PDB file of C-alpha atoms in Angstrom:
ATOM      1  CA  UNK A 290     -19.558 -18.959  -4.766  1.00  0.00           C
ATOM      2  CA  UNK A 291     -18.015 -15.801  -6.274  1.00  0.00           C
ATOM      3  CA  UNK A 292     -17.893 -15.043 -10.066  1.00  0.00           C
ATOM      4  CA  UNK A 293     -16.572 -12.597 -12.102  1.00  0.00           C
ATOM      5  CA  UNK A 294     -17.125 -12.970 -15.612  1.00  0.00           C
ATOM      6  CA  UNK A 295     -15.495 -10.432 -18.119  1.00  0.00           C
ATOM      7  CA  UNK A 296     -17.305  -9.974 -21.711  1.00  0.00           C
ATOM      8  CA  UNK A 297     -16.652  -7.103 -24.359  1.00  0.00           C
ATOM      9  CA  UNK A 298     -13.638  -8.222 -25.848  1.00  0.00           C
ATOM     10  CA  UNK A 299     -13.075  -8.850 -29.222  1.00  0.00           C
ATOM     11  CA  UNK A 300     -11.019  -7.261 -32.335  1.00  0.00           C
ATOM     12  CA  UNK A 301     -10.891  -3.381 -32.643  1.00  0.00           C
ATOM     13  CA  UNK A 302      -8.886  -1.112 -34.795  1.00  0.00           C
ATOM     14  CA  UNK A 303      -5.975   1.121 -33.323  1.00  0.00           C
ATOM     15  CA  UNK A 304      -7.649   4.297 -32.254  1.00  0.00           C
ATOM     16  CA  UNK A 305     -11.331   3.256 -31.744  1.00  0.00           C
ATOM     17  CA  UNK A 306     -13.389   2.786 -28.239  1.00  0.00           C
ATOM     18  CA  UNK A 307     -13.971  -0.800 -26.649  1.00  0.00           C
ATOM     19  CA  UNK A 308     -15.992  -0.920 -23.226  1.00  0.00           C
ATOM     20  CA  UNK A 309     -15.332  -4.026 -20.997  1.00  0.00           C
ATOM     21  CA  UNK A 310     -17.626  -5.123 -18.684  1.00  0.00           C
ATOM     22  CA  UNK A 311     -17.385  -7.387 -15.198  1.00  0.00           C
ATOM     23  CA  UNK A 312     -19.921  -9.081 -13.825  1.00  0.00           C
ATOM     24  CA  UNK A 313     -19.895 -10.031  -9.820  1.00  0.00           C
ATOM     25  CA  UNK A 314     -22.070 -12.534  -8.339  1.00  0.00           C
ATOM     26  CA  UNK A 315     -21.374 -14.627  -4.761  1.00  0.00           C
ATOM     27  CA  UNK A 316     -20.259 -11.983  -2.778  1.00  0.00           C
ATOM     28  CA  UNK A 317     -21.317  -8.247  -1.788  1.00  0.00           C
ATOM     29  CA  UNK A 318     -19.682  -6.595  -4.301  1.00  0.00           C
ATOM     30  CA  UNK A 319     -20.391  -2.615  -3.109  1.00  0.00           C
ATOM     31  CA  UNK A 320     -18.062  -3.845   0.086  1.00  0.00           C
ATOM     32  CA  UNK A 321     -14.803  -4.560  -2.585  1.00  0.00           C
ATOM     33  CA  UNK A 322     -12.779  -2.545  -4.418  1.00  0.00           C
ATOM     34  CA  UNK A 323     -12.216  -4.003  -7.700  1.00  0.00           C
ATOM     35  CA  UNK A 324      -9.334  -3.969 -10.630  1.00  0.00           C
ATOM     36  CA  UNK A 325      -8.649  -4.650 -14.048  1.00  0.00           C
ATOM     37  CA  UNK A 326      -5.323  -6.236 -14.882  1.00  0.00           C
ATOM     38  CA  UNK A 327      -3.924  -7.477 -18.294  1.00  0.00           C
ATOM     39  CA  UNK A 328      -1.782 -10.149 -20.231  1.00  0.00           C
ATOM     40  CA  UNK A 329      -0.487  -9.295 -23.302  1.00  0.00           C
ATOM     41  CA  UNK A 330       0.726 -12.388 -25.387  1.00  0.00           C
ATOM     42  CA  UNK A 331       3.751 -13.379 -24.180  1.00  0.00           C
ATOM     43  CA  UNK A 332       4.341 -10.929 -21.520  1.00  0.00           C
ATOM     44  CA  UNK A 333       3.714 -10.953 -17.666  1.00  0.00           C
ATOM     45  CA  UNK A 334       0.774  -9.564 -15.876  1.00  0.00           C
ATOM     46  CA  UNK A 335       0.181  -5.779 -15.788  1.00  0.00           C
ATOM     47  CA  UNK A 336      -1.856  -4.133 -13.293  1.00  0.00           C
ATOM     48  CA  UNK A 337      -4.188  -1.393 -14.925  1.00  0.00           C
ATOM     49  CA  UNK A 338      -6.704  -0.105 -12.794  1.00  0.00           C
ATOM     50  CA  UNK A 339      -8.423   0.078  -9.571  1.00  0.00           C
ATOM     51  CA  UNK A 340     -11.462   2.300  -8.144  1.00  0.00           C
ATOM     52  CA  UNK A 341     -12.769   2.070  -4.675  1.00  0.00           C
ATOM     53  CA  UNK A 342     -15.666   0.032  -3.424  1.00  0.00           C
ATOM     54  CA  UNK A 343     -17.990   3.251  -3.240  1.00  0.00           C
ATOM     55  CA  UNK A 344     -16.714   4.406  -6.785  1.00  0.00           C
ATOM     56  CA  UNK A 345     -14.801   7.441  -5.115  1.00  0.00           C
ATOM     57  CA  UNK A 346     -11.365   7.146  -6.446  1.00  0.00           C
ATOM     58  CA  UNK A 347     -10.026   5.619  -9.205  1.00  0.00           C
ATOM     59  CA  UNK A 348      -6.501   4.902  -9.860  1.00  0.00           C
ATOM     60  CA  UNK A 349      -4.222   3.842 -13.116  1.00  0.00           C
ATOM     61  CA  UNK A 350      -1.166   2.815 -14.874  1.00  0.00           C
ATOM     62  CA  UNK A 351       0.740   5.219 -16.770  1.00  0.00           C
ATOM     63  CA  UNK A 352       0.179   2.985 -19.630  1.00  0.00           C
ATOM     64  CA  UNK A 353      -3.533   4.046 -19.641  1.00  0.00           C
ATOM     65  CA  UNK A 354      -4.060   6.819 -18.022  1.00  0.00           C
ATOM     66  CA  UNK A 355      -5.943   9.469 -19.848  1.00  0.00           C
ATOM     67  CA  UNK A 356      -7.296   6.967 -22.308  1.00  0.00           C
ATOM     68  CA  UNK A 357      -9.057   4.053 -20.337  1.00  0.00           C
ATOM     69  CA  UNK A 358     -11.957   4.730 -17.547  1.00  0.00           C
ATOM     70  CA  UNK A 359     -12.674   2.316 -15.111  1.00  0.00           C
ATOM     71  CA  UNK A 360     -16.167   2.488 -13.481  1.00  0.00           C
ATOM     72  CA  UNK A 361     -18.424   0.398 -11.525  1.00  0.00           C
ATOM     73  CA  UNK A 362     -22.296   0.156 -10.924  1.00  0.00           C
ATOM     74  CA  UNK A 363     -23.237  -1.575  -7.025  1.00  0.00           C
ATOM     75  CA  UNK A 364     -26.699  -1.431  -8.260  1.00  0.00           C
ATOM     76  CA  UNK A 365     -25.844  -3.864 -10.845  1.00  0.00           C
ATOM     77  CA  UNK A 366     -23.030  -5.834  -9.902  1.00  0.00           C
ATOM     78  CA  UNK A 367     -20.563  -4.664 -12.351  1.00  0.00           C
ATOM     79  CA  UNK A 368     -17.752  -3.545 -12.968  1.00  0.00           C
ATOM     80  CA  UNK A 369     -16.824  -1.516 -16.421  1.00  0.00           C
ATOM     81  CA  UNK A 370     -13.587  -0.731 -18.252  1.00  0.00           C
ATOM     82  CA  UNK A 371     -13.807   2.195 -21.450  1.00  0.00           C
ATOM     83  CA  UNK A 372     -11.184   1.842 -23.299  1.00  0.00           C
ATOM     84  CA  UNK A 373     -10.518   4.690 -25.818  1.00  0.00           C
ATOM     85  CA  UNK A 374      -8.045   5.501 -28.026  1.00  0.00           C
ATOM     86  CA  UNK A 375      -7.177   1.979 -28.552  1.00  0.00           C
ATOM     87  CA  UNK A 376      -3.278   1.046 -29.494  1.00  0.00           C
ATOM     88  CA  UNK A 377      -1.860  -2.426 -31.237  1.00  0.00           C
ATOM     89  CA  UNK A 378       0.233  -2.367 -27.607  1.00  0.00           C
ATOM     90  CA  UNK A 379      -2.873  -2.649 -25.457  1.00  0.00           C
ATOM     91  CA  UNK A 380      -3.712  -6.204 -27.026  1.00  0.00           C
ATOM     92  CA  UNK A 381      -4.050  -8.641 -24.307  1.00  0.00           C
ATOM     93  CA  UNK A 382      -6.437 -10.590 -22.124  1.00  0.00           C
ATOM     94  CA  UNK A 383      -7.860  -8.240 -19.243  1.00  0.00           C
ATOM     95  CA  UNK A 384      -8.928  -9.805 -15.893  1.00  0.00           C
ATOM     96  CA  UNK A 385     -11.093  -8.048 -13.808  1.00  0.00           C
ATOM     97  CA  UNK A 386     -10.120  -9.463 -10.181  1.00  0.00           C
ATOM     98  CA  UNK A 387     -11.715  -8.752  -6.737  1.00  0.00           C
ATOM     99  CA  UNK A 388      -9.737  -7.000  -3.884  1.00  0.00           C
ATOM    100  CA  UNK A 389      -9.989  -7.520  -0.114  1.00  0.00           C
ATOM    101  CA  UNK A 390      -7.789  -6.504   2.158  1.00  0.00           C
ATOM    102  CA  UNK A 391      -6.456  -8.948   4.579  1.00  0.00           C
ATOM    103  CA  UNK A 392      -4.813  -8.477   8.145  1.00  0.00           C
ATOM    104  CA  UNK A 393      -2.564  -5.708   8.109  1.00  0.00           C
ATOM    105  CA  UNK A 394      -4.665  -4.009   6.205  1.00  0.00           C
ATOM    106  CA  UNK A 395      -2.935  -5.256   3.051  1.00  0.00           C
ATOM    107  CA  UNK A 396      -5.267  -5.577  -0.484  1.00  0.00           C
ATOM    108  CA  UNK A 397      -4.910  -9.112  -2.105  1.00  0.00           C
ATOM    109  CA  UNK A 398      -6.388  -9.967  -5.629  1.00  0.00           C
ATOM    110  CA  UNK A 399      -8.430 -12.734  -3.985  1.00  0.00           C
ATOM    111  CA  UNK A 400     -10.998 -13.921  -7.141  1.00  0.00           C
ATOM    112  CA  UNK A 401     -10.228 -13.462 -10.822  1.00  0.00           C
ATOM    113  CA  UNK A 402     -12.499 -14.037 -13.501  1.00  0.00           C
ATOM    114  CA  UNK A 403     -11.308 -15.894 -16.738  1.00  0.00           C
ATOM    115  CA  UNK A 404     -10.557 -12.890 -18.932  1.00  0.00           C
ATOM    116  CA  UNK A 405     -11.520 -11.447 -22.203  1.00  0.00           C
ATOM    117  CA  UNK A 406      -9.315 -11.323 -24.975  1.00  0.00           C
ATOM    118  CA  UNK A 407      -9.135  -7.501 -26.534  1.00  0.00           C
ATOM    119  CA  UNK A 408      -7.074  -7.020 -30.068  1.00  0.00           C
ATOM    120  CA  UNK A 409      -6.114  -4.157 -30.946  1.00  0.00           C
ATOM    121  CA  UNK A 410      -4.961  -4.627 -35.227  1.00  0.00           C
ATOM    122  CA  UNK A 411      -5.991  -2.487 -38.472  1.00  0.00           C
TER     123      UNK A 411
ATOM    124  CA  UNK B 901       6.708   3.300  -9.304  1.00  0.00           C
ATOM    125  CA  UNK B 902       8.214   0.771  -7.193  1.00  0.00           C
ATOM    126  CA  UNK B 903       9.591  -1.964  -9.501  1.00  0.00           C
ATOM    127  CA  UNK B 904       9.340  -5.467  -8.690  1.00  0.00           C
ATOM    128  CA  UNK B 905      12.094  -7.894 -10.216  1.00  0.00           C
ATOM    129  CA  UNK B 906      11.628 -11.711  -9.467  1.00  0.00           C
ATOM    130  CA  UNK B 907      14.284 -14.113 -10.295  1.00  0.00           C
ATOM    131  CA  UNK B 908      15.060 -16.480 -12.120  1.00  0.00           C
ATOM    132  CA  UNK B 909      12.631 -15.619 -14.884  1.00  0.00           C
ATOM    133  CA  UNK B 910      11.935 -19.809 -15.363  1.00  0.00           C
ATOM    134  CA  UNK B 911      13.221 -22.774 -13.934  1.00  0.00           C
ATOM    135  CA  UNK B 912      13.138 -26.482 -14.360  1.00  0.00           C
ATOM    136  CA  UNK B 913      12.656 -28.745 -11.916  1.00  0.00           C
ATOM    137  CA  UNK B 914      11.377 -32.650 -11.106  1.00  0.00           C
ATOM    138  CA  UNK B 915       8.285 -33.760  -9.304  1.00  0.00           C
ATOM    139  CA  UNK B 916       9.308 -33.813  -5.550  1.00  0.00           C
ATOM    140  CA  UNK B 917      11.713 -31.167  -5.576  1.00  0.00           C
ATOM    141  CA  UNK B 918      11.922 -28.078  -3.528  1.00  0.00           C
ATOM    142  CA  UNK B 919      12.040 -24.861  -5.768  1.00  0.00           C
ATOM    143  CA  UNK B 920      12.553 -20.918  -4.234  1.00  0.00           C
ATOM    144  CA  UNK B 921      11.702 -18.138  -6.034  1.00  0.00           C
ATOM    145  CA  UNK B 922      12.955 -14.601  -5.151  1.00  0.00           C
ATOM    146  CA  UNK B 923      10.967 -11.281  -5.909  1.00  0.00           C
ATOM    147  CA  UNK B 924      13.002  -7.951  -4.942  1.00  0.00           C
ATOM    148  CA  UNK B 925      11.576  -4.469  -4.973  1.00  0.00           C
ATOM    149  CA  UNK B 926      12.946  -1.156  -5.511  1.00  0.00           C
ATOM    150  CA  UNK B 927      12.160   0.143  -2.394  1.00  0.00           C
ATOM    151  CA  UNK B 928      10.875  -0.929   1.016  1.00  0.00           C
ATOM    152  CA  UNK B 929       7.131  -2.666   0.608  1.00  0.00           C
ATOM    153  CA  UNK B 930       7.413  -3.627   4.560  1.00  0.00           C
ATOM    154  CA  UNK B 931       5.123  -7.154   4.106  1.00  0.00           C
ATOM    155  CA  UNK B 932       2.623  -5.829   0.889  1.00  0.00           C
ATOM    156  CA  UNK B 933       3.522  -8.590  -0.899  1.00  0.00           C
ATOM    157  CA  UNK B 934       1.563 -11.174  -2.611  1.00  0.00           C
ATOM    158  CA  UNK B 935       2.221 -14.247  -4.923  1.00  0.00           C
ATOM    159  CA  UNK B 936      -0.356 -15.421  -7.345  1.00  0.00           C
ATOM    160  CA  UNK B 937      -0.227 -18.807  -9.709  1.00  0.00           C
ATOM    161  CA  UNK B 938      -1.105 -18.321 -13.210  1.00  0.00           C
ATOM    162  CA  UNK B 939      -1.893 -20.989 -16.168  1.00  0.00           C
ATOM    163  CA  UNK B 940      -2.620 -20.488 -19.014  1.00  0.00           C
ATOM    164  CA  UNK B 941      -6.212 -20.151 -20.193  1.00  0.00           C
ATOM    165  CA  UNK B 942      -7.041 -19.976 -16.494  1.00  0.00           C
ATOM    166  CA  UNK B 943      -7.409 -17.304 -13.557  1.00  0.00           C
ATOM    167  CA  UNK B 944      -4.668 -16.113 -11.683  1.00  0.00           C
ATOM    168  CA  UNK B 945      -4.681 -17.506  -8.451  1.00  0.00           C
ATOM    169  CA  UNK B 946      -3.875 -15.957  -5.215  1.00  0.00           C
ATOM    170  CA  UNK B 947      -1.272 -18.143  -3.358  1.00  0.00           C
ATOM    171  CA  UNK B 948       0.590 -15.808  -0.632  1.00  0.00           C
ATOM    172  CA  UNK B 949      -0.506 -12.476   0.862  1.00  0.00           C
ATOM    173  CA  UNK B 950       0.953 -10.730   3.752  1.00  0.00           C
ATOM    174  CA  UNK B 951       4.610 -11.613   1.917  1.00  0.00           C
ATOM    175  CA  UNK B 952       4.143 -15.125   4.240  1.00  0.00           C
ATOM    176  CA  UNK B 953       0.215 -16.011   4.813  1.00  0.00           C
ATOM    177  CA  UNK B 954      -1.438 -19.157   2.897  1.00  0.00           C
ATOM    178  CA  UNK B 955      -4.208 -18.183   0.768  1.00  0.00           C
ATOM    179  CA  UNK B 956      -7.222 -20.340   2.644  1.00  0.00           C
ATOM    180  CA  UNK B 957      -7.042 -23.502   0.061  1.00  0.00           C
ATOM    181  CA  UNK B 958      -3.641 -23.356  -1.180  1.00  0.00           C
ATOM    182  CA  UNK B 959      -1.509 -26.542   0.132  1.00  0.00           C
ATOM    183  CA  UNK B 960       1.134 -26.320   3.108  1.00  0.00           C
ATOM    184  CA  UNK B 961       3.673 -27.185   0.336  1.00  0.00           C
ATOM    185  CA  UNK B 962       3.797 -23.473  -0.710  1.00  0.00           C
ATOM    186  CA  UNK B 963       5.472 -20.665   2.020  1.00  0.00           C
ATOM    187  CA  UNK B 964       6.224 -17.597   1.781  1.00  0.00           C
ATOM    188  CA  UNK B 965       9.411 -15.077   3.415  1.00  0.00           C
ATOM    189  CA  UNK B 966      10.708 -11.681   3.732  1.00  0.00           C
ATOM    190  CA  UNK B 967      10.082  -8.414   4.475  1.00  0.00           C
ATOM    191  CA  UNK B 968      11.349  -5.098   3.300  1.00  0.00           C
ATOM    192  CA  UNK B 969      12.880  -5.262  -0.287  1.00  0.00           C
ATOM    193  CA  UNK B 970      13.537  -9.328  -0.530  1.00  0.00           C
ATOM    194  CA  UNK B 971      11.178 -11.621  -0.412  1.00  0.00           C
ATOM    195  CA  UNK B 972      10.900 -15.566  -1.599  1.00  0.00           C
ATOM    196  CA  UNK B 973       8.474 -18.127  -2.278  1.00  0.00           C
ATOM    197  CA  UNK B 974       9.243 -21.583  -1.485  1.00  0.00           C
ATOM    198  CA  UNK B 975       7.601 -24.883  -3.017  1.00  0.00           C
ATOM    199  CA  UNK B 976       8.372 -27.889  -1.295  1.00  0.00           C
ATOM    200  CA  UNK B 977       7.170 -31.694  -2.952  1.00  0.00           C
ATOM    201  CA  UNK B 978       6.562 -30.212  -6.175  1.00  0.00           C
ATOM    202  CA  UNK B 979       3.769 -31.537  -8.123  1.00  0.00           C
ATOM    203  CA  UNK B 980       2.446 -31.618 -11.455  1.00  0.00           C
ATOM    204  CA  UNK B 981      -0.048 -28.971 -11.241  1.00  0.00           C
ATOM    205  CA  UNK B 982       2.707 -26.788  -9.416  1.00  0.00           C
ATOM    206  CA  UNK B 983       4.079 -26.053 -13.170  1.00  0.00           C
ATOM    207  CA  UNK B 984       2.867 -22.664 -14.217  1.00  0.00           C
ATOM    208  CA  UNK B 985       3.963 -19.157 -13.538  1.00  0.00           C
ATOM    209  CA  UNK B 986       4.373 -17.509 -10.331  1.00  0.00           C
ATOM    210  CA  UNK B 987       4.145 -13.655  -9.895  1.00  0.00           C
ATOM    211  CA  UNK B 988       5.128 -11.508  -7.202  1.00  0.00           C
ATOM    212  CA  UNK B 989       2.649  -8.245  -6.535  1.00  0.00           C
ATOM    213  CA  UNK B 990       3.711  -5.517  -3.917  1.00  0.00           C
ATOM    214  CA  UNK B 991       0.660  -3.004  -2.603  1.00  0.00           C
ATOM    215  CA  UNK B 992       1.608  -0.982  -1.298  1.00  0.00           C
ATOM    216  CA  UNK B 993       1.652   2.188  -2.939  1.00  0.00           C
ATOM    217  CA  UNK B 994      -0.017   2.820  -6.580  1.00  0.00           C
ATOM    218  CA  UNK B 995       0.467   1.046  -9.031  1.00  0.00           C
ATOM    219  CA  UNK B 996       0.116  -2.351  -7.540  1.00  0.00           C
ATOM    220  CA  UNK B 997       3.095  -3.394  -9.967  1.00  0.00           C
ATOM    221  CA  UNK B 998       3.639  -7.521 -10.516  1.00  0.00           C
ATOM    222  CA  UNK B 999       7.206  -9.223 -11.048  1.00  0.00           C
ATOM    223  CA  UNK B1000       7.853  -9.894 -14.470  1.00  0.00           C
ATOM    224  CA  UNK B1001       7.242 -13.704 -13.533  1.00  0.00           C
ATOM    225  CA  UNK B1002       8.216 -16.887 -13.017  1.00  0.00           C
ATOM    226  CA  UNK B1003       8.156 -20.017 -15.253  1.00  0.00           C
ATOM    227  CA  UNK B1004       8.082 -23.350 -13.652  1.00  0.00           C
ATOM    228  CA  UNK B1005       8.909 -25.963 -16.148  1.00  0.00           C
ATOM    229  CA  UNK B1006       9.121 -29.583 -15.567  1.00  0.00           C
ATOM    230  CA  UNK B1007      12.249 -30.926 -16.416  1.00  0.00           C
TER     231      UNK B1007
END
């Protein structure tokens, strides 16, 4: 069945680097494009990145741009998120989540993993 | 950005009842529209894609509408693991922006 379990999370001070990983099993993962989104506490989910099956494009939220990298390695199953430049606003669970794109050619977040909680606090 | 604004932002309602949740964007989205189920502690789920197609899995009691800017989900027969929060996602252009969500309470 598919997994996706996130690990890397954990308590950081505002300004340093945190790497996130992803890792896929069940499913072919070099045929998905994959995202990270996030839950801060108390707040709704926010979508924060997405890169391309192949690893060709990447795409962000203005919230992160410039400052997290998302990245992925078929060969391994995985999917990464760098995270530099760390604020006290990006505290939050992050879900990596699996994307397939159903009829219509329309992407769906169709398997989430469980998250991994990142805080950001001097 | 297209912005996605769901309404209300939480409800109450009783086991059996029928409960409709609205999600309007800020410009047209045609049917890129998705509704996931999140609880707390556990994966968002995927309920609605297409703005009105079942997730494979998820029970008949959940439908989906619209097309363009307004767009509902519908639970009929509520049940008690239908209380969580319900987000609308539109993707159709970058960024794949949710609703600000939807909090199902029992009452």
């Amino acid at each position: 069945q598919v997994q996706l379990v996130e690990s890397g999370g954990g308590v950081v001070q505002p300004g340093r680097p945190l790497r996130l990983s992803c890792a896929a099993s069940g499913f072919t993962f070099g045929g998905h494009g994959m995202h990270w989104v996030r839950q801060a506490p108390g707040k709704g989910l926010e979508w924060v990145a997405r890169i391309w099956h192949d690893g060709s494009s990447q795409y962000y939220a203005d919230s992160v741009k410039d400052r997290f990298t998302i990245s992925r390695d078929n060969s391994k199953n995985s999917l990464y998120l760098q995270m530099d430049s760390l604020r006290v606003e990006d505290t939050a669970v992050y879900y990596c989540a699996r994307e397939t794109w159903r009829v219509g050619d329309i992407p769906t977040l169709d398997y989430w993993g469980q998250g991994t909680l990142v805080t950001v606090s001097s | 950005d297209i912005q996605m604004t769901q309404s209300p932002s939480s409800l109450s309602a009783s086991v059996g009842d029928r409960v409709t949740i609205t999600c309007r964007a800020s410009q047209t989205i045609t049917n890129y529209l998705n509704w996931y189920q999140y609880k707390p502690g556990r994966a968002p789920n995927l309920l609605i894609y297409a703005a009105s197609t079942l997730q494979s899995g998820v029970p008949s009691r959940f439908s989906g509408s619209g097309s363009g800017t307004d767009f509902t989900l519908t639970i009929s027969n509520l049940q008690p693991e239908d209380f969580a929060t319900y987000y609308c996602q539109q993707t159709f252009s970058m960024p794949h922006t949710f609703g600000q969500g939807t909090r199902l309470d029992i009452k």
